[in-house]
N, CA, C and O atoms as a DFTB+ gen file, in Angstrom:
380 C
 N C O
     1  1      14.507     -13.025      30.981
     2  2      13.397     -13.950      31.058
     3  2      12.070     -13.234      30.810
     4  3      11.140     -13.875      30.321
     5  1      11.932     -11.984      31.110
     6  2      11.109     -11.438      31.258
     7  2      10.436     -10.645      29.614
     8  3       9.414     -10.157      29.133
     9  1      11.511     -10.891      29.368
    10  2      11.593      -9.902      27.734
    11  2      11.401     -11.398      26.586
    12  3      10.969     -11.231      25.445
    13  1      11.755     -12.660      27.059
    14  2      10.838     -13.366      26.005
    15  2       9.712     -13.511      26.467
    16  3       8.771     -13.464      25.674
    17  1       9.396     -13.778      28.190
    18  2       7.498     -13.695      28.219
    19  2       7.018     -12.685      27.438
    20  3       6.237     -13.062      26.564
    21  1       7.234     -11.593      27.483
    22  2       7.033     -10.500      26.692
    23  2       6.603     -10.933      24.942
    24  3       5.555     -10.767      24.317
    25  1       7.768     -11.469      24.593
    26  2       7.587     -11.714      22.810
    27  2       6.993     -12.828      23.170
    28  3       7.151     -13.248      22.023
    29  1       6.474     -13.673      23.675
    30  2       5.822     -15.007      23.540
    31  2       4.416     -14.335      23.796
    32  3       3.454     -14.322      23.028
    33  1       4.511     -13.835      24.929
    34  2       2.685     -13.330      25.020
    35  2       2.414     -12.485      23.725
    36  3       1.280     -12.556      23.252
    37  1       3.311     -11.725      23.133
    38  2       2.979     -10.439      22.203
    39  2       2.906     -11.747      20.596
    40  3       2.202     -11.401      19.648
    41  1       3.370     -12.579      20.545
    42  2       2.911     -13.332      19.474
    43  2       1.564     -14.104      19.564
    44  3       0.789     -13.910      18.627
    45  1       1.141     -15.013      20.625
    46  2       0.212     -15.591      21.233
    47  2      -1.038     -14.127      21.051
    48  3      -2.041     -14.388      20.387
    49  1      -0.946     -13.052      21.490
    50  2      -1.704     -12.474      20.927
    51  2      -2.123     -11.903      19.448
    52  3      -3.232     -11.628      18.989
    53  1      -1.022     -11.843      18.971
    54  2      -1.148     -11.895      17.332
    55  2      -1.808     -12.689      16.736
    56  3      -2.740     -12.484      15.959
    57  1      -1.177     -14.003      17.205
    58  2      -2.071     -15.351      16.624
    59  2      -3.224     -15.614      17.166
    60  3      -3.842     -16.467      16.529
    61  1      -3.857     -15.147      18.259
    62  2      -5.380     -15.213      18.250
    63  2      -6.302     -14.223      17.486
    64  3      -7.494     -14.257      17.178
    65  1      -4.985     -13.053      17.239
    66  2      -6.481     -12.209      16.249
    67  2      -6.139     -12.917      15.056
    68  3      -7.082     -13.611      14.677
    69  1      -4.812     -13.011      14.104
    70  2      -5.066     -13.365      13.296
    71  2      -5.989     -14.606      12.725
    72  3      -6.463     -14.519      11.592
    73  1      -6.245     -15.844      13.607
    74  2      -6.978     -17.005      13.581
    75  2      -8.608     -15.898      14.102
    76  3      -9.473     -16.095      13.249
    77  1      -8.893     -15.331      14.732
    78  2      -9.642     -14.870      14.809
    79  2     -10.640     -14.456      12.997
    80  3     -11.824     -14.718      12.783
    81  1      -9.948     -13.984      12.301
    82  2     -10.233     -13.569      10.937
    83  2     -10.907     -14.753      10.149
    84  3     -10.557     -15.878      10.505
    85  1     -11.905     -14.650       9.037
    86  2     -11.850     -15.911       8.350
    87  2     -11.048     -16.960       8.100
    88  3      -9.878     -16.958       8.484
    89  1     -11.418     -17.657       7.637
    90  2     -10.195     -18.901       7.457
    91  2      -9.611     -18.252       6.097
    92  3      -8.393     -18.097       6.012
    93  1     -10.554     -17.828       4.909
    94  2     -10.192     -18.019       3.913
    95  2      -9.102     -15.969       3.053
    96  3      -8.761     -15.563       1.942
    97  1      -9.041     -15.407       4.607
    98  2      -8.108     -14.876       4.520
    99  2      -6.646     -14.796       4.876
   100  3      -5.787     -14.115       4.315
   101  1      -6.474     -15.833       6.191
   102  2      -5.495     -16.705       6.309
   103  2      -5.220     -17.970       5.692
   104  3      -4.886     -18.898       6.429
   105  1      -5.301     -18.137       4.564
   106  2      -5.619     -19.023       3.443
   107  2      -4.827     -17.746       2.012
   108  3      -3.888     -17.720       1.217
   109  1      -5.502     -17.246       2.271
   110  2      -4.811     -16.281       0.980
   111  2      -3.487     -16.220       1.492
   112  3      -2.546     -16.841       0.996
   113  1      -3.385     -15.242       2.790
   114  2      -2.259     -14.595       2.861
   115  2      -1.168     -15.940       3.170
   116  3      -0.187     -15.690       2.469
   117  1      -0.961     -17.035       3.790
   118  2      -0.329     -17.910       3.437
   119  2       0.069     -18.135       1.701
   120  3       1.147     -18.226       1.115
   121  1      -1.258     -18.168       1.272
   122  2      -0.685     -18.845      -0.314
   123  2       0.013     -17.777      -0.989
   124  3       0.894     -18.112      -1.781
   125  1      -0.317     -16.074      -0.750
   126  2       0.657     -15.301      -1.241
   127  2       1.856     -15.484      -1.173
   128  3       2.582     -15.622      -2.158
   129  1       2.329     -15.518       0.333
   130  2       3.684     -15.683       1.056
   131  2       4.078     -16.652       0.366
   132  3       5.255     -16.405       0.100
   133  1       3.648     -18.072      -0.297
   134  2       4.140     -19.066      -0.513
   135  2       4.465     -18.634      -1.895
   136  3       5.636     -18.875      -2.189
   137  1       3.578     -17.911      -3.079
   138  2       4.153     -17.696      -4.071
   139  2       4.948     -16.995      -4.417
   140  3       5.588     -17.204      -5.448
   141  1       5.132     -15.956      -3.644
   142  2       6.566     -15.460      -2.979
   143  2       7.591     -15.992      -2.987
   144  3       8.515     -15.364      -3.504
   145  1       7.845     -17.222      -2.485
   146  2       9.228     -17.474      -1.528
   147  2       8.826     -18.727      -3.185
   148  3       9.814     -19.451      -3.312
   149  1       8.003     -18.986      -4.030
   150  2       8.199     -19.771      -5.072
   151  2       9.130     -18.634      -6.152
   152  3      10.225     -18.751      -6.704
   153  1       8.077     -17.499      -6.127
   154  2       8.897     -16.512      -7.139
   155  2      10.468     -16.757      -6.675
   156  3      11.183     -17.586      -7.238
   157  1      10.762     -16.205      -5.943
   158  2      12.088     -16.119      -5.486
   159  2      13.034     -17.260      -5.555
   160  3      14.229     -17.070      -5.782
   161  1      12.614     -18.244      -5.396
   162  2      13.355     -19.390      -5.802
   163  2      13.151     -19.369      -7.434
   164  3      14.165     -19.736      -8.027
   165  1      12.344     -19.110      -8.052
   166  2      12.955     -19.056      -9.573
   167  2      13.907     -18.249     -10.071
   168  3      14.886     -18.547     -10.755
   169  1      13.481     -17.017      -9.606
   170  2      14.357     -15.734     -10.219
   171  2      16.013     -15.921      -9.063
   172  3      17.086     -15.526      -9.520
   173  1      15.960     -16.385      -8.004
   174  2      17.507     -16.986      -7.491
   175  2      17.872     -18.193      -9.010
   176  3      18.895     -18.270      -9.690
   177  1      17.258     -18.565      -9.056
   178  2      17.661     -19.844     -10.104
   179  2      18.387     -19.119     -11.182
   180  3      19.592     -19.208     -11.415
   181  1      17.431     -18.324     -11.872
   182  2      17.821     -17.427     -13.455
   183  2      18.915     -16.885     -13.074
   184  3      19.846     -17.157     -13.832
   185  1      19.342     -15.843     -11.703
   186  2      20.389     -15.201     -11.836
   187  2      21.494     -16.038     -11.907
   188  3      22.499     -15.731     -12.549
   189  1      21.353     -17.285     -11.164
   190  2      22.913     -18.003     -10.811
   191  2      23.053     -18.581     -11.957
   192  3      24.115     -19.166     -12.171
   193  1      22.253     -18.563     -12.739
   194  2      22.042     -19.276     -14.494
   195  2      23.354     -17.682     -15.128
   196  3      24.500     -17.527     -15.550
   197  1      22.700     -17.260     -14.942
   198  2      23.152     -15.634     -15.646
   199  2      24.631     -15.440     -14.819
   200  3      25.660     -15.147     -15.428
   201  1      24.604     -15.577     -13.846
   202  2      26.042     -15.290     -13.184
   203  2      26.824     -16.325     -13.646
   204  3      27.904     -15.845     -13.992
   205  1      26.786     -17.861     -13.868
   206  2      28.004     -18.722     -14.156
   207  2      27.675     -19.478     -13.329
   208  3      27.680     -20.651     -13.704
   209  1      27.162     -19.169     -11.586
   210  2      27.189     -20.300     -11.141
   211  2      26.619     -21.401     -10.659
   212  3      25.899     -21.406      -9.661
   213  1      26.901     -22.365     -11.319
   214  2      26.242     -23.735     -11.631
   215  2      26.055     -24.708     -10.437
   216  3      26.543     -25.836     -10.374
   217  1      25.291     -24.123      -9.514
   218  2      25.474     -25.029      -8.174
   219  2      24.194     -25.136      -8.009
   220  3      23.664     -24.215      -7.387
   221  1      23.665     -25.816      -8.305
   222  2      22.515     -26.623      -7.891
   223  2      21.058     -26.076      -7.914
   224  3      20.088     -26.099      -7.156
   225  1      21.374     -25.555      -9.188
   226  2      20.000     -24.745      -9.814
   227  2      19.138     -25.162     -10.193
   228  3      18.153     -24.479     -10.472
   229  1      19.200     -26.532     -10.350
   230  2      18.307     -27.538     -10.797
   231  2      16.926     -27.693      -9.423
   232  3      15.704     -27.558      -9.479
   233  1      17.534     -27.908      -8.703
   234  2      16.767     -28.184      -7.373
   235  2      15.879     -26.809      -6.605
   236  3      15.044     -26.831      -5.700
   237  1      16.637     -25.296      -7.634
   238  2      15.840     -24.050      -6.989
   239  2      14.590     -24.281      -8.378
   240  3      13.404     -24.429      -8.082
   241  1      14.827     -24.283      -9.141
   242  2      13.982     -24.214     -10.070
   243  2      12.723     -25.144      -9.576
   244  3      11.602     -24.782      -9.218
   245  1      13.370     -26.680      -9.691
   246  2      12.214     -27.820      -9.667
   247  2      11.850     -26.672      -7.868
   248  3      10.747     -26.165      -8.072
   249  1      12.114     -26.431      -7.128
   250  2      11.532     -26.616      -5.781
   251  2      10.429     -25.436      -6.293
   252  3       9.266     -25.730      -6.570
   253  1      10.937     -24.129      -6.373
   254  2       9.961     -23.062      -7.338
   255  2       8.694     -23.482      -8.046
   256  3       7.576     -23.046      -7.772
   257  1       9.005     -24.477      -9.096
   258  2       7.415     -24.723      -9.282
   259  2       6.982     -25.896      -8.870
   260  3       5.909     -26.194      -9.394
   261  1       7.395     -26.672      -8.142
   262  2       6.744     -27.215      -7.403
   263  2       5.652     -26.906      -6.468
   264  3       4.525     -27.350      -6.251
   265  1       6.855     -25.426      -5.714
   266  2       6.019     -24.898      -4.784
   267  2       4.652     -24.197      -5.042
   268  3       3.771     -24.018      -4.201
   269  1       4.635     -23.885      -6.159
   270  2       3.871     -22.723      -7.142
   271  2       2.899     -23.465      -7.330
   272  3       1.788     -23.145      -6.907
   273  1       3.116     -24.618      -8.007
   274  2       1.912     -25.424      -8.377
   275  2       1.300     -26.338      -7.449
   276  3       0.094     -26.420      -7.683
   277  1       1.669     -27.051      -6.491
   278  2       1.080     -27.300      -5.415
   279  2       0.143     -26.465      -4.344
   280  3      -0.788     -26.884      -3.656
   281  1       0.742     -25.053      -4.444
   282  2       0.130     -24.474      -3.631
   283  2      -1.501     -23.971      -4.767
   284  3      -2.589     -23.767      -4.229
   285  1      -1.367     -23.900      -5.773
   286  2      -2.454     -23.629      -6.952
   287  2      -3.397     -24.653      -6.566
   288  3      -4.504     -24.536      -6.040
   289  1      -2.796     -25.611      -6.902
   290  2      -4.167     -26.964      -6.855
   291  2      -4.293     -26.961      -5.672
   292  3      -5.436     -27.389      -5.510
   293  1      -3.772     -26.712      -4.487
   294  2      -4.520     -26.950      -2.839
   295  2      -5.425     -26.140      -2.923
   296  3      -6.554     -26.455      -2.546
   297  1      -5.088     -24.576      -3.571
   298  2      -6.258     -23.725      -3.307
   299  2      -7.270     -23.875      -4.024
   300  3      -8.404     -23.565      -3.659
   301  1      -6.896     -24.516      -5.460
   302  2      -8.448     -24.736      -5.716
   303  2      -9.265     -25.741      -5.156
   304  3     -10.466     -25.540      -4.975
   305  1      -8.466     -27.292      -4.735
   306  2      -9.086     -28.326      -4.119
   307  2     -10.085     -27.474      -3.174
   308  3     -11.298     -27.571      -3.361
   309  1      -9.494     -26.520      -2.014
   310  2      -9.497     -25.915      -0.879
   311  2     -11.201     -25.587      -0.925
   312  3     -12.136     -26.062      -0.280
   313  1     -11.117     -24.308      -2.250
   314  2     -12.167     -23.613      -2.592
   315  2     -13.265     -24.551      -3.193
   316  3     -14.387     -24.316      -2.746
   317  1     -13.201     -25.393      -3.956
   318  2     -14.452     -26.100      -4.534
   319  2     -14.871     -27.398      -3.113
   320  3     -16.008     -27.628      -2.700
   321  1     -13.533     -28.080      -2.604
   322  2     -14.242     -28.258      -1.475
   323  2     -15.443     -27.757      -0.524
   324  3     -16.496     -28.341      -0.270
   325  1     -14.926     -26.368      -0.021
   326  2     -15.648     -25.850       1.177
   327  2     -16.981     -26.002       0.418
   328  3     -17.880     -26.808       0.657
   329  1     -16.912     -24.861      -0.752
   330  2     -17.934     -24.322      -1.489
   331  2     -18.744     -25.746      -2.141
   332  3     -19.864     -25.378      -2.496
   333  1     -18.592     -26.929      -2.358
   334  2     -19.230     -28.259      -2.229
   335  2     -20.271     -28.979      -1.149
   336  3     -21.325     -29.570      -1.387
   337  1     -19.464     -28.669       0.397
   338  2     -19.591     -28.852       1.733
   339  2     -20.569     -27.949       2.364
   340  3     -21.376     -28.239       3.248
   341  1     -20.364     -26.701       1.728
   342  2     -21.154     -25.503       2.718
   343  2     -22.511     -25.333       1.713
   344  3     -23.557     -24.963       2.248
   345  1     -22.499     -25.496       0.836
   346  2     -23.274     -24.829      -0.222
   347  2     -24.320     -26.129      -0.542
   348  3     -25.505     -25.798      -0.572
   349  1     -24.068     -27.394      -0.757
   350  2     -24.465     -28.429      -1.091
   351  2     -25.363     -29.405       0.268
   352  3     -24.727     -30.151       1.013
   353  1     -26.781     -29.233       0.382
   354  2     -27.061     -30.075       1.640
   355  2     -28.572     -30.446       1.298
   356  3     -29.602     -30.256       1.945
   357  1     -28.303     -31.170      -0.210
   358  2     -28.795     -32.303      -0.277
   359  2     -28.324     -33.656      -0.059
   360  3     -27.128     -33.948      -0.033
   361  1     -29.318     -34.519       0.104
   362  2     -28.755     -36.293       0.375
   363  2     -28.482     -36.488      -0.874
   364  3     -28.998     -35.982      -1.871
   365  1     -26.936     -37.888      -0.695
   366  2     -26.928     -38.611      -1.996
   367  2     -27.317     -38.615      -2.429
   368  3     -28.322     -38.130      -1.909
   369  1     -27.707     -39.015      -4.168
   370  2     -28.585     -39.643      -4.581
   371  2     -28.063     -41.135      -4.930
   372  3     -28.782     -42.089      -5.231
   373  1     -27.050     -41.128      -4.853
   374  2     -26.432     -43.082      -4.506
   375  2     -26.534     -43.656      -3.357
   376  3     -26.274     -44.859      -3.383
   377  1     -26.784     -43.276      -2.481
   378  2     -27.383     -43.973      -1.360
   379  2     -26.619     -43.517       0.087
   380  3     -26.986     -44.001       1.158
């Protein structure tokens, strides 16, 4: 009992420094990780292409760039957002 309080407090402290950091470096390092685990679902795809086996490669591929490209356009939404919001503080001019 004592040894997961242990890993629960020792994560709980991780995650306050890491949230501690900008947003927009926990923002990167998420979207890395994510193009990561996109890479990897493609290149799993190619090999089982290359090995013979035909099990459901369709669904690593589509999930791969899905993942790839979703995570692209969030970050740019992400970035021209803030940089819209933070940067921009004039009134409408439509009313």
């Amino acid at each position: 009992m004592t040894a997961i309080r242990r890993a629960v407090n020792a994560y709980l402290k991780g995650l306050k420094y890491v949230m501690s950091k900008p947003s927009w470096k926990n923002r990167r390092r998420y979207i890395f990780a994510s193009f990561v685990i996109g890479a990897f679902m493609l290149l799993s795809g190619s090999i089982a292409v290359l090995a013979g086996t035909m099990t459901d490669i369709s669904d690593l591929v589509t999930g791969g760039v899905a993942l790839i490209s979703l995570i692209l356009t969030s970050y740019i939404f992400g970035a021209v957002w803030e940089d819209k919001s933070l940067n921009n503080k004039e009134e409408n001019p439509d009313g």
